[in-house]
């Protein structure tokens, strides 16, 4: 949902005539997403020594990466491409130094009513991030407010630059977080801290976010993306089928009781014994060599 604090909100609202803040609903643009064809709102790349890390950079700079439908549609399409690429084992999602994403696009939302958002399932295409089977690392520099904070929380790991700021200021716009802010933030940092951030529209620094458990690690701004790629390379070196199992089991813990979660974990653990990679991993350990995983 909309993330803009008072200063950022004024900046964008005062720029209504700027080409950067044109309504960018996906239906108004014709985009061809396949290899070699242009993306309008994001930059995609493949990183790592073995070219096994997918990189998505939000690139709507003049609008501080405000998350319009067109941008999120492109993110979803590129995630599908990376999921289909058998060489890629992990994905890094980042923005720019000033803003990871300063929020959802106000102009895109302000003219809509209840029936519009209900029948069009507004924000539903954001689900492509949480539904991706491959791990996603959010590398957050600058503002991650409202929808930007929610987008980061959809990812599996959050790394932050030392100047990053997190928050859910939707209350200043007369609405509430609508893309997971009330749920994921509460599960990440607890009811009291989440309630304070959501009810006051205050921001949380990178250091405080790490202490609270929202962020895994904090890095200097100029090292953030490189460090995220290093971690992604390490994850990509393991069996992709086992990585997907780990991700599914950890995510299930948010939706199950401890008893149910332990049962689910045991079932996934047992299922791993049907894979070639489980056999290879244990054999390699016994033979004191590196495993040669085949993702099968």
PDB file of C-alpha atoms in Angstrom:
ATOM      1  CA  UNK A   1       0.000   0.000   0.000  1.00  0.00           C
ATOM      2  CA  UNK A   2       0.920   3.667  -0.115  1.00  0.00           C
ATOM      3  CA  UNK A   3       4.052   4.339   1.795  1.00  0.00           C
ATOM      4  CA  UNK A   4       4.860   7.942   1.465  1.00  0.00           C
ATOM      5  CA  UNK A   5       5.657  10.014   4.541  1.00  0.00           C
ATOM      6  CA  UNK A   6       4.565  13.651   4.600  1.00  0.00           C
ATOM      7  CA  UNK A   7       7.659  14.984   2.830  1.00  0.00           C
ATOM      8  CA  UNK A   8       7.741  12.283   0.204  1.00  0.00           C
ATOM      9  CA  UNK A   9       4.008  12.486  -0.315  1.00  0.00           C
ATOM     10  CA  UNK A  10       4.191  16.239  -0.974  1.00  0.00           C
ATOM     11  CA  UNK A  11       7.057  15.656  -3.400  1.00  0.00           C
ATOM     12  CA  UNK A  12       5.014  13.237  -5.469  1.00  0.00           C
ATOM     13  CA  UNK A  13       1.670  15.028  -5.232  1.00  0.00           C
ATOM     14  CA  UNK A  14       3.302  18.268  -6.350  1.00  0.00           C
ATOM     15  CA  UNK A  15       4.684  16.469  -9.374  1.00  0.00           C
ATOM     16  CA  UNK A  16       1.373  15.291 -10.841  1.00  0.00           C
ATOM     17  CA  UNK A  17       2.249  16.619 -14.272  1.00  0.00           C
ATOM     18  CA  UNK A  18       5.636  14.943 -14.335  1.00  0.00           C
ATOM     19  CA  UNK A  19       6.038  12.179 -16.863  1.00  0.00           C
ATOM     20  CA  UNK A  20       7.508  10.066 -14.068  1.00  0.00           C
ATOM     21  CA  UNK A  21       4.146  10.085 -12.296  1.00  0.00           C
ATOM     22  CA  UNK A  22       1.914   9.221 -15.211  1.00  0.00           C
ATOM     23  CA  UNK A  23      -0.607   6.537 -14.444  1.00  0.00           C
ATOM     24  CA  UNK A  24       1.297   3.415 -15.312  1.00  0.00           C
ATOM     25  CA  UNK A  25      -1.484   0.859 -15.126  1.00  0.00           C
ATOM     26  CA  UNK A  26      -0.382  -2.223 -17.026  1.00  0.00           C
ATOM     27  CA  UNK A  27      -3.328  -2.051 -19.406  1.00  0.00           C
ATOM     28  CA  UNK A  28      -2.186   1.286 -20.784  1.00  0.00           C
ATOM     29  CA  UNK A  29       1.122  -0.023 -22.038  1.00  0.00           C
ATOM     30  CA  UNK A  30       2.129  -2.706 -24.463  1.00  0.00           C
ATOM     31  CA  UNK A  31       5.167  -4.493 -23.120  1.00  0.00           C
ATOM     32  CA  UNK A  32       6.977  -7.430 -24.588  1.00  0.00           C
ATOM     33  CA  UNK A  33       8.751  -9.169 -21.762  1.00  0.00           C
ATOM     34  CA  UNK A  34      10.849 -11.811 -23.499  1.00  0.00           C
ATOM     35  CA  UNK A  35      14.630 -11.752 -23.762  1.00  0.00           C
ATOM     36  CA  UNK A  36      16.089  -8.777 -25.568  1.00  0.00           C
ATOM     37  CA  UNK A  37      12.957  -6.639 -25.319  1.00  0.00           C
ATOM     38  CA  UNK A  38      12.602  -3.531 -23.242  1.00  0.00           C
ATOM     39  CA  UNK A  39      11.385  -3.287 -19.679  1.00  0.00           C
ATOM     40  CA  UNK A  40      10.035   0.120 -18.700  1.00  0.00           C
ATOM     41  CA  UNK A  41      10.157   0.157 -14.920  1.00  0.00           C
ATOM     42  CA  UNK A  42      12.772  -2.378 -13.862  1.00  0.00           C
ATOM     43  CA  UNK A  43      16.217  -3.600 -14.862  1.00  0.00           C
ATOM     44  CA  UNK A  44      16.933  -7.311 -14.926  1.00  0.00           C
ATOM     45  CA  UNK A  45      20.337  -8.958 -14.947  1.00  0.00           C
ATOM     46  CA  UNK A  46      22.053 -12.229 -14.134  1.00  0.00           C
ATOM     47  CA  UNK A  47      24.899 -12.083 -11.629  1.00  0.00           C
ATOM     48  CA  UNK A  48      27.411 -14.348  -9.934  1.00  0.00           C
ATOM     49  CA  UNK A  49      30.531 -16.146 -11.071  1.00  0.00           C
ATOM     50  CA  UNK A  50      28.367 -18.999 -12.342  1.00  0.00           C
ATOM     51  CA  UNK A  51      25.585 -16.714 -13.572  1.00  0.00           C
ATOM     52  CA  UNK A  52      23.215 -18.303 -11.106  1.00  0.00           C
ATOM     53  CA  UNK A  53      21.724 -15.221  -9.424  1.00  0.00           C
ATOM     54  CA  UNK A  54      18.836 -13.278 -10.903  1.00  0.00           C
ATOM     55  CA  UNK A  55      18.854  -9.528 -10.199  1.00  0.00           C
ATOM     56  CA  UNK A  56      15.816  -7.255 -10.378  1.00  0.00           C
ATOM     57  CA  UNK A  57      16.352  -3.528  -9.831  1.00  0.00           C
ATOM     58  CA  UNK A  58      13.334  -1.260  -9.493  1.00  0.00           C
ATOM     59  CA  UNK A  59      14.012   1.657 -11.817  1.00  0.00           C
ATOM     60  CA  UNK A  60      11.300   4.299 -11.523  1.00  0.00           C
ATOM     61  CA  UNK A  61      13.756   6.807 -10.162  1.00  0.00           C
ATOM     62  CA  UNK A  62      11.911  10.114 -10.469  1.00  0.00           C
ATOM     63  CA  UNK A  63       8.962   8.631  -8.592  1.00  0.00           C
ATOM     64  CA  UNK A  64      11.209   7.069  -5.918  1.00  0.00           C
ATOM     65  CA  UNK A  65      10.205   3.653  -7.250  1.00  0.00           C
ATOM     66  CA  UNK A  66       6.513   4.161  -6.483  1.00  0.00           C
ATOM     67  CA  UNK A  67       4.984   0.741  -7.098  1.00  0.00           C
ATOM     68  CA  UNK A  68       2.535   1.176  -9.948  1.00  0.00           C
ATOM     69  CA  UNK A  69       0.733  -1.732 -11.610  1.00  0.00           C
ATOM     70  CA  UNK A  70       3.072  -1.614 -14.583  1.00  0.00           C
ATOM     71  CA  UNK A  71       6.146  -1.989 -12.393  1.00  0.00           C
ATOM     72  CA  UNK A  72       4.693  -4.867 -10.401  1.00  0.00           C
ATOM     73  CA  UNK A  73       3.550  -6.556 -13.594  1.00  0.00           C
ATOM     74  CA  UNK A  74       7.111  -6.445 -14.892  1.00  0.00           C
ATOM     75  CA  UNK A  75       8.440  -7.813 -11.601  1.00  0.00           C
ATOM     76  CA  UNK A  76       6.021 -10.722 -11.883  1.00  0.00           C
ATOM     77  CA  UNK A  77       6.986 -11.465 -15.475  1.00  0.00           C
ATOM     78  CA  UNK A  78      10.718 -11.413 -14.747  1.00  0.00           C
ATOM     79  CA  UNK A  79      10.233 -13.617 -11.698  1.00  0.00           C
ATOM     80  CA  UNK A  80       8.557 -16.148 -13.980  1.00  0.00           C
ATOM     81  CA  UNK A  81      11.545 -15.969 -16.324  1.00  0.00           C
ATOM     82  CA  UNK A  82      13.978 -16.514 -13.463  1.00  0.00           C
ATOM     83  CA  UNK A  83      11.907 -19.395 -12.101  1.00  0.00           C
ATOM     84  CA  UNK A  84      12.014 -21.062 -15.511  1.00  0.00           C
ATOM     85  CA  UNK A  85      15.801 -20.600 -15.766  1.00  0.00           C
ATOM     86  CA  UNK A  86      17.272 -23.812 -14.359  1.00  0.00           C
ATOM     87  CA  UNK A  87      20.651 -22.181 -13.735  1.00  0.00           C
ATOM     88  CA  UNK A  88      19.293 -19.514 -11.380  1.00  0.00           C
ATOM     89  CA  UNK A  89      18.968 -20.609  -7.769  1.00  0.00           C
ATOM     90  CA  UNK A  90      18.277 -17.324  -5.977  1.00  0.00           C
ATOM     91  CA  UNK A  91      17.013 -13.832  -6.816  1.00  0.00           C
ATOM     92  CA  UNK A  92      18.019 -10.409  -5.481  1.00  0.00           C
ATOM     93  CA  UNK A  93      15.432  -7.615  -5.542  1.00  0.00           C
ATOM     94  CA  UNK A  94      16.721  -4.083  -5.010  1.00  0.00           C
ATOM     95  CA  UNK A  95      16.018  -0.443  -5.754  1.00  0.00           C
ATOM     96  CA  UNK A  96      18.350   2.542  -5.669  1.00  0.00           C
ATOM     97  CA  UNK A  97      20.395   4.239  -2.957  1.00  0.00           C
ATOM     98  CA  UNK A  98      17.688   6.792  -2.126  1.00  0.00           C
ATOM     99  CA  UNK A  99      14.701   4.465  -2.164  1.00  0.00           C
ATOM    100  CA  UNK A 100      14.044   0.761  -2.360  1.00  0.00           C
ATOM    101  CA  UNK A 101      10.427   1.757  -2.938  1.00  0.00           C
ATOM    102  CA  UNK A 102       8.735   4.785  -1.419  1.00  0.00           C
ATOM    103  CA  UNK A 103       5.300   3.221  -1.628  1.00  0.00           C
ATOM    104  CA  UNK A 104       2.466   2.293  -3.914  1.00  0.00           C
ATOM    105  CA  UNK A 105       1.438   4.831  -6.550  1.00  0.00           C
ATOM    106  CA  UNK A 106      -0.981   7.363  -4.984  1.00  0.00           C
ATOM    107  CA  UNK A 107      -2.287   8.647  -8.290  1.00  0.00           C
ATOM    108  CA  UNK A 108      -3.131   5.133  -9.378  1.00  0.00           C
ATOM    109  CA  UNK A 109      -5.182   4.546  -6.232  1.00  0.00           C
ATOM    110  CA  UNK A 110      -6.804   7.869  -5.424  1.00  0.00           C
ATOM    111  CA  UNK A 111      -9.584   7.705  -8.036  1.00  0.00           C
ATOM    112  CA  UNK A 112     -10.670   4.164  -7.224  1.00  0.00           C
ATOM    113  CA  UNK A 113     -13.670   3.168  -5.143  1.00  0.00           C
ATOM    114  CA  UNK A 114     -14.584  -0.013  -3.316  1.00  0.00           C
ATOM    115  CA  UNK A 115     -16.066  -1.772  -6.340  1.00  0.00           C
ATOM    116  CA  UNK A 116     -12.988  -0.904  -8.428  1.00  0.00           C
ATOM    117  CA  UNK A 117     -10.493  -2.405  -6.018  1.00  0.00           C
ATOM    118  CA  UNK A 118     -12.745  -5.365  -5.180  1.00  0.00           C
ATOM    119  CA  UNK A 119     -13.654  -6.516  -8.678  1.00  0.00           C
ATOM    120  CA  UNK A 120     -10.206  -5.796 -10.100  1.00  0.00           C
ATOM    121  CA  UNK A 121      -8.515  -7.591  -7.174  1.00  0.00           C
ATOM    122  CA  UNK A 122      -6.275  -4.566  -6.661  1.00  0.00           C
ATOM    123  CA  UNK A 123      -2.738  -5.553  -5.568  1.00  0.00           C
ATOM    124  CA  UNK A 124      -3.319  -9.231  -6.437  1.00  0.00           C
ATOM    125  CA  UNK A 125      -0.420  -9.267  -8.895  1.00  0.00           C
ATOM    126  CA  UNK A 126       1.930  -8.562  -5.983  1.00  0.00           C
ATOM    127  CA  UNK A 127       1.366 -12.199  -5.018  1.00  0.00           C
ATOM    128  CA  UNK A 128       3.945 -13.266  -7.607  1.00  0.00           C
ATOM    129  CA  UNK A 129       6.706 -12.281  -5.160  1.00  0.00           C
ATOM    130  CA  UNK A 130       5.561 -14.422  -2.244  1.00  0.00           C
ATOM    131  CA  UNK A 131       4.596 -17.292  -4.565  1.00  0.00           C
ATOM    132  CA  UNK A 132       8.024 -17.567  -6.180  1.00  0.00           C
ATOM    133  CA  UNK A 133       9.542 -20.959  -5.338  1.00  0.00           C
ATOM    134  CA  UNK A 134      13.099 -19.670  -5.522  1.00  0.00           C
ATOM    135  CA  UNK A 135      14.444 -17.658  -2.569  1.00  0.00           C
ATOM    136  CA  UNK A 136      14.364 -13.876  -2.939  1.00  0.00           C
ATOM    137  CA  UNK A 137      16.677 -11.529  -1.048  1.00  0.00           C
ATOM    138  CA  UNK A 138      15.495  -7.932  -0.677  1.00  0.00           C
ATOM    139  CA  UNK A 139      18.475  -5.553  -0.704  1.00  0.00           C
ATOM    140  CA  UNK A 140      16.982  -2.398   0.796  1.00  0.00           C
ATOM    141  CA  UNK A 141      18.641   1.003   0.585  1.00  0.00           C
ATOM    142  CA  UNK A 142      16.854   4.221   1.492  1.00  0.00           C
ATOM    143  CA  UNK A 143      13.083   4.355   1.908  1.00  0.00           C
ATOM    144  CA  UNK A 144      11.081   1.145   2.250  1.00  0.00           C
ATOM    145  CA  UNK A 145       7.772   2.648   3.278  1.00  0.00           C
ATOM    146  CA  UNK A 146       4.236   1.314   3.017  1.00  0.00           C
ATOM    147  CA  UNK A 147       4.127  -0.790  -0.123  1.00  0.00           C
ATOM    148  CA  UNK A 148       7.915  -0.746  -0.254  1.00  0.00           C
ATOM    149  CA  UNK A 149       8.143  -2.212   3.238  1.00  0.00           C
ATOM    150  CA  UNK A 150       5.466  -4.757   2.334  1.00  0.00           C
ATOM    151  CA  UNK A 151       7.317  -5.727  -0.835  1.00  0.00           C
ATOM    152  CA  UNK A 152      10.510  -6.290   1.146  1.00  0.00           C
ATOM    153  CA  UNK A 153       8.622  -8.432   3.659  1.00  0.00           C
ATOM    154  CA  UNK A 154       7.302 -10.638   0.853  1.00  0.00           C
ATOM    155  CA  UNK A 155      10.903 -11.644   0.208  1.00  0.00           C
ATOM    156  CA  UNK A 156      12.625 -14.431   2.122  1.00  0.00           C
ATOM    157  CA  UNK A 157      15.599 -12.485   3.490  1.00  0.00           C
ATOM    158  CA  UNK A 158      15.986  -8.730   4.003  1.00  0.00           C
ATOM    159  CA  UNK A 159      19.412  -7.102   3.901  1.00  0.00           C
ATOM    160  CA  UNK A 160      19.495  -3.364   4.564  1.00  0.00           C
ATOM    161  CA  UNK A 161      21.852  -0.523   3.831  1.00  0.00           C
ATOM    162  CA  UNK A 162      22.817   1.438   6.937  1.00  0.00           C
ATOM    163  CA  UNK A 163      20.626   4.394   5.905  1.00  0.00           C
ATOM    164  CA  UNK A 164      17.514   2.350   5.138  1.00  0.00           C
ATOM    165  CA  UNK A 165      14.198   3.342   6.725  1.00  0.00           C
ATOM    166  CA  UNK A 166      11.167   1.094   7.150  1.00  0.00           C
ATOM    167  CA  UNK A 167       7.610   2.136   7.913  1.00  0.00           C
ATOM    168  CA  UNK A 168       3.874   1.782   7.273  1.00  0.00           C
ATOM    169  CA  UNK A 169       2.477   5.334   7.059  1.00  0.00           C
ATOM    170  CA  UNK A 170      -0.833   4.459   5.354  1.00  0.00           C
ATOM    171  CA  UNK A 171      -2.768   5.868   8.302  1.00  0.00           C
ATOM    172  CA  UNK A 172      -1.740   9.379   7.183  1.00  0.00           C
ATOM    173  CA  UNK A 173      -3.673   8.741   3.962  1.00  0.00           C
ATOM    174  CA  UNK A 174      -6.820   7.535   5.678  1.00  0.00           C
ATOM    175  CA  UNK A 175      -6.282   3.866   4.898  1.00  0.00           C
ATOM    176  CA  UNK A 176      -4.405   0.837   6.214  1.00  0.00           C
ATOM    177  CA  UNK A 177      -1.620  -1.373   4.849  1.00  0.00           C
ATOM    178  CA  UNK A 178      -3.151  -3.623   2.199  1.00  0.00           C
ATOM    179  CA  UNK A 179      -0.320  -5.818   0.937  1.00  0.00           C
ATOM    180  CA  UNK A 180       0.615  -7.621   4.128  1.00  0.00           C
ATOM    181  CA  UNK A 181       1.802  -4.844   6.422  1.00  0.00           C
ATOM    182  CA  UNK A 182      -0.530  -5.593   9.323  1.00  0.00           C
ATOM    183  CA  UNK A 183       0.220  -9.315   9.134  1.00  0.00           C
ATOM    184  CA  UNK A 184       3.863  -9.814   8.136  1.00  0.00           C
ATOM    185  CA  UNK A 185       5.194  -6.903  10.175  1.00  0.00           C
ATOM    186  CA  UNK A 186       3.421  -8.179  13.295  1.00  0.00           C
ATOM    187  CA  UNK A 187       4.794 -11.673  12.799  1.00  0.00           C
ATOM    188  CA  UNK A 188       8.295 -10.287  12.209  1.00  0.00           C
ATOM    189  CA  UNK A 189       8.636  -7.839  15.102  1.00  0.00           C
ATOM    190  CA  UNK A 190       5.719  -8.554  17.444  1.00  0.00           C
ATOM    191  CA  UNK A 191       2.378  -6.882  18.132  1.00  0.00           C
ATOM    192  CA  UNK A 192       3.535  -3.906  20.199  1.00  0.00           C
ATOM    193  CA  UNK A 193       6.241  -2.655  17.834  1.00  0.00           C
ATOM    194  CA  UNK A 194       4.121  -3.305  14.743  1.00  0.00           C
ATOM    195  CA  UNK A 195       1.117  -1.553  16.249  1.00  0.00           C
ATOM    196  CA  UNK A 196       3.240   1.473  17.157  1.00  0.00           C
ATOM    197  CA  UNK A 197       4.669   1.797  13.635  1.00  0.00           C
ATOM    198  CA  UNK A 198       1.284   1.380  11.954  1.00  0.00           C
ATOM    199  CA  UNK A 199      -0.648   3.702  14.286  1.00  0.00           C
ATOM    200  CA  UNK A 200       1.967   6.472  14.415  1.00  0.00           C
ATOM    201  CA  UNK A 201       3.417   6.268  10.879  1.00  0.00           C
ATOM    202  CA  UNK A 202       6.862   6.443  12.483  1.00  0.00           C
ATOM    203  CA  UNK A 203       9.871   4.973  10.716  1.00  0.00           C
ATOM    204  CA  UNK A 204      12.309   2.309  11.849  1.00  0.00           C
ATOM    205  CA  UNK A 205      16.016   2.629  11.102  1.00  0.00           C
ATOM    206  CA  UNK A 206      18.036  -0.203   9.607  1.00  0.00           C
ATOM    207  CA  UNK A 207      19.793  -0.827  12.931  1.00  0.00           C
ATOM    208  CA  UNK A 208      16.509  -0.948  14.845  1.00  0.00           C
ATOM    209  CA  UNK A 209      14.981  -3.170  12.165  1.00  0.00           C
ATOM    210  CA  UNK A 210      17.855  -5.618  12.567  1.00  0.00           C
ATOM    211  CA  UNK A 211      17.470  -5.620  16.354  1.00  0.00           C
ATOM    212  CA  UNK A 212      13.736  -6.218  16.009  1.00  0.00           C
ATOM    213  CA  UNK A 213      14.214  -9.148  13.642  1.00  0.00           C
ATOM    214  CA  UNK A 214      12.785  -7.537  10.515  1.00  0.00           C
ATOM    215  CA  UNK A 215      16.212  -7.330   8.859  1.00  0.00           C
ATOM    216  CA  UNK A 216      18.816 -10.094   8.757  1.00  0.00           C
ATOM    217  CA  UNK A 217      21.956  -7.961   8.291  1.00  0.00           C
ATOM    218  CA  UNK A 218      22.954  -4.312   7.800  1.00  0.00           C
ATOM    219  CA  UNK A 219      25.732  -3.237   5.420  1.00  0.00           C
ATOM    220  CA  UNK A 220      27.309   0.010   4.191  1.00  0.00           C
ATOM    221  CA  UNK A 221      25.229   1.429   1.364  1.00  0.00           C
ATOM    222  CA  UNK A 222      27.827   0.770  -1.327  1.00  0.00           C
ATOM    223  CA  UNK A 223      28.326  -2.855  -0.248  1.00  0.00           C
ATOM    224  CA  UNK A 224      24.701  -3.895   0.146  1.00  0.00           C
ATOM    225  CA  UNK A 225      23.897  -5.328  -3.277  1.00  0.00           C
ATOM    226  CA  UNK A 226      27.258  -7.086  -3.593  1.00  0.00           C
ATOM    227  CA  UNK A 227      26.728  -8.744  -0.209  1.00  0.00           C
ATOM    228  CA  UNK A 228      23.229  -9.809  -1.202  1.00  0.00           C
ATOM    229  CA  UNK A 229      24.597 -11.328  -4.401  1.00  0.00           C
ATOM    230  CA  UNK A 230      27.268 -13.208  -2.423  1.00  0.00           C
ATOM    231  CA  UNK A 231      24.606 -14.750  -0.220  1.00  0.00           C
ATOM    232  CA  UNK A 232      22.482 -15.536  -3.266  1.00  0.00           C
ATOM    233  CA  UNK A 233      25.454 -17.288  -4.892  1.00  0.00           C
ATOM    234  CA  UNK A 234      25.897 -19.421  -1.785  1.00  0.00           C
ATOM    235  CA  UNK A 235      22.221 -20.369  -1.767  1.00  0.00           C
ATOM    236  CA  UNK A 236      22.371 -21.115  -5.496  1.00  0.00           C
ATOM    237  CA  UNK A 237      25.216 -23.577  -4.932  1.00  0.00           C
ATOM    238  CA  UNK A 238      22.884 -25.957  -3.107  1.00  0.00           C
ATOM    239  CA  UNK A 239      20.206 -28.251  -4.497  1.00  0.00           C
ATOM    240  CA  UNK A 240      17.338 -26.165  -5.851  1.00  0.00           C
ATOM    241  CA  UNK A 241      14.775 -28.773  -4.907  1.00  0.00           C
ATOM    242  CA  UNK A 242      16.081 -28.838  -1.329  1.00  0.00           C
ATOM    243  CA  UNK A 243      16.156 -25.046  -1.213  1.00  0.00           C
ATOM    244  CA  UNK A 244      12.499 -24.968  -2.251  1.00  0.00           C
ATOM    245  CA  UNK A 245      11.682 -27.511   0.455  1.00  0.00           C
ATOM    246  CA  UNK A 246      13.429 -25.394   3.102  1.00  0.00           C
ATOM    247  CA  UNK A 247      11.571 -22.280   1.990  1.00  0.00           C
ATOM    248  CA  UNK A 248       8.206 -24.040   2.043  1.00  0.00           C
ATOM    249  CA  UNK A 249       8.789 -25.514   5.492  1.00  0.00           C
ATOM    250  CA  UNK A 250       9.913 -22.227   7.071  1.00  0.00           C
ATOM    251  CA  UNK A 251       7.016 -20.286   5.532  1.00  0.00           C
ATOM    252  CA  UNK A 252       4.558 -22.906   6.785  1.00  0.00           C
ATOM    253  CA  UNK A 253       5.570 -22.079  10.359  1.00  0.00           C
ATOM    254  CA  UNK A 254       3.667 -18.795  10.081  1.00  0.00           C
ATOM    255  CA  UNK A 255       0.402 -20.543   9.282  1.00  0.00           C
ATOM    256  CA  UNK A 256       0.482 -23.609  11.550  1.00  0.00           C
ATOM    257  CA  UNK A 257       0.561 -24.488  15.208  1.00  0.00           C
ATOM    258  CA  UNK A 258       3.843 -25.917  16.490  1.00  0.00           C
ATOM    259  CA  UNK A 259       2.385 -29.427  16.397  1.00  0.00           C
ATOM    260  CA  UNK A 260       1.148 -29.007  12.827  1.00  0.00           C
ATOM    261  CA  UNK A 261       4.415 -27.393  11.766  1.00  0.00           C
ATOM    262  CA  UNK A 262       6.541 -30.186  13.189  1.00  0.00           C
ATOM    263  CA  UNK A 263       4.388 -32.734  11.376  1.00  0.00           C
ATOM    264  CA  UNK A 264       4.696 -30.782   8.122  1.00  0.00           C
ATOM    265  CA  UNK A 265       8.462 -30.485   8.546  1.00  0.00           C
ATOM    266  CA  UNK A 266       8.768 -34.236   9.100  1.00  0.00           C
ATOM    267  CA  UNK A 267       6.813 -34.926   5.909  1.00  0.00           C
ATOM    268  CA  UNK A 268       9.065 -32.622   3.882  1.00  0.00           C
ATOM    269  CA  UNK A 269      12.146 -34.172   5.493  1.00  0.00           C
ATOM    270  CA  UNK A 270      10.939 -37.640   4.547  1.00  0.00           C
ATOM    271  CA  UNK A 271      10.184 -36.443   1.016  1.00  0.00           C
ATOM    272  CA  UNK A 272      13.788 -35.299   0.616  1.00  0.00           C
ATOM    273  CA  UNK A 273      14.820 -38.963   0.794  1.00  0.00           C
ATOM    274  CA  UNK A 274      13.136 -39.464  -2.581  1.00  0.00           C
ATOM    275  CA  UNK A 275      15.582 -37.063  -4.260  1.00  0.00           C
ATOM    276  CA  UNK A 276      18.887 -37.809  -5.930  1.00  0.00           C
ATOM    277  CA  UNK A 277      20.380 -34.730  -4.293  1.00  0.00           C
ATOM    278  CA  UNK A 278      19.764 -36.079  -0.778  1.00  0.00           C
ATOM    279  CA  UNK A 279      21.646 -39.244  -1.701  1.00  0.00           C
ATOM    280  CA  UNK A 280      24.450 -37.282  -3.370  1.00  0.00           C
ATOM    281  CA  UNK A 281      24.787 -34.891  -0.435  1.00  0.00           C
ATOM    282  CA  UNK A 282      25.152 -37.641   2.141  1.00  0.00           C
ATOM    283  CA  UNK A 283      27.446 -39.711  -0.069  1.00  0.00           C
ATOM    284  CA  UNK A 284      29.682 -36.695  -0.688  1.00  0.00           C
ATOM    285  CA  UNK A 285      29.827 -36.012   3.054  1.00  0.00           C
ATOM    286  CA  UNK A 286      30.923 -39.600   3.735  1.00  0.00           C
ATOM    287  CA  UNK A 287      33.506 -39.439   0.954  1.00  0.00           C
ATOM    288  CA  UNK A 288      34.756 -36.032   2.167  1.00  0.00           C
ATOM    289  CA  UNK A 289      34.174 -34.262  -1.143  1.00  0.00           C
ATOM    290  CA  UNK A 290      31.940 -31.489  -2.433  1.00  0.00           C
ATOM    291  CA  UNK A 291      28.515 -32.676  -3.578  1.00  0.00           C
ATOM    292  CA  UNK A 292      27.506 -32.432  -7.215  1.00  0.00           C
ATOM    293  CA  UNK A 293      23.838 -31.558  -6.999  1.00  0.00           C
ATOM    294  CA  UNK A 294      21.674 -32.120 -10.077  1.00  0.00           C
ATOM    295  CA  UNK A 295      18.454 -30.552  -8.767  1.00  0.00           C
ATOM    296  CA  UNK A 296      16.673 -33.864  -8.943  1.00  0.00           C
TER     297      UNK A 296
END
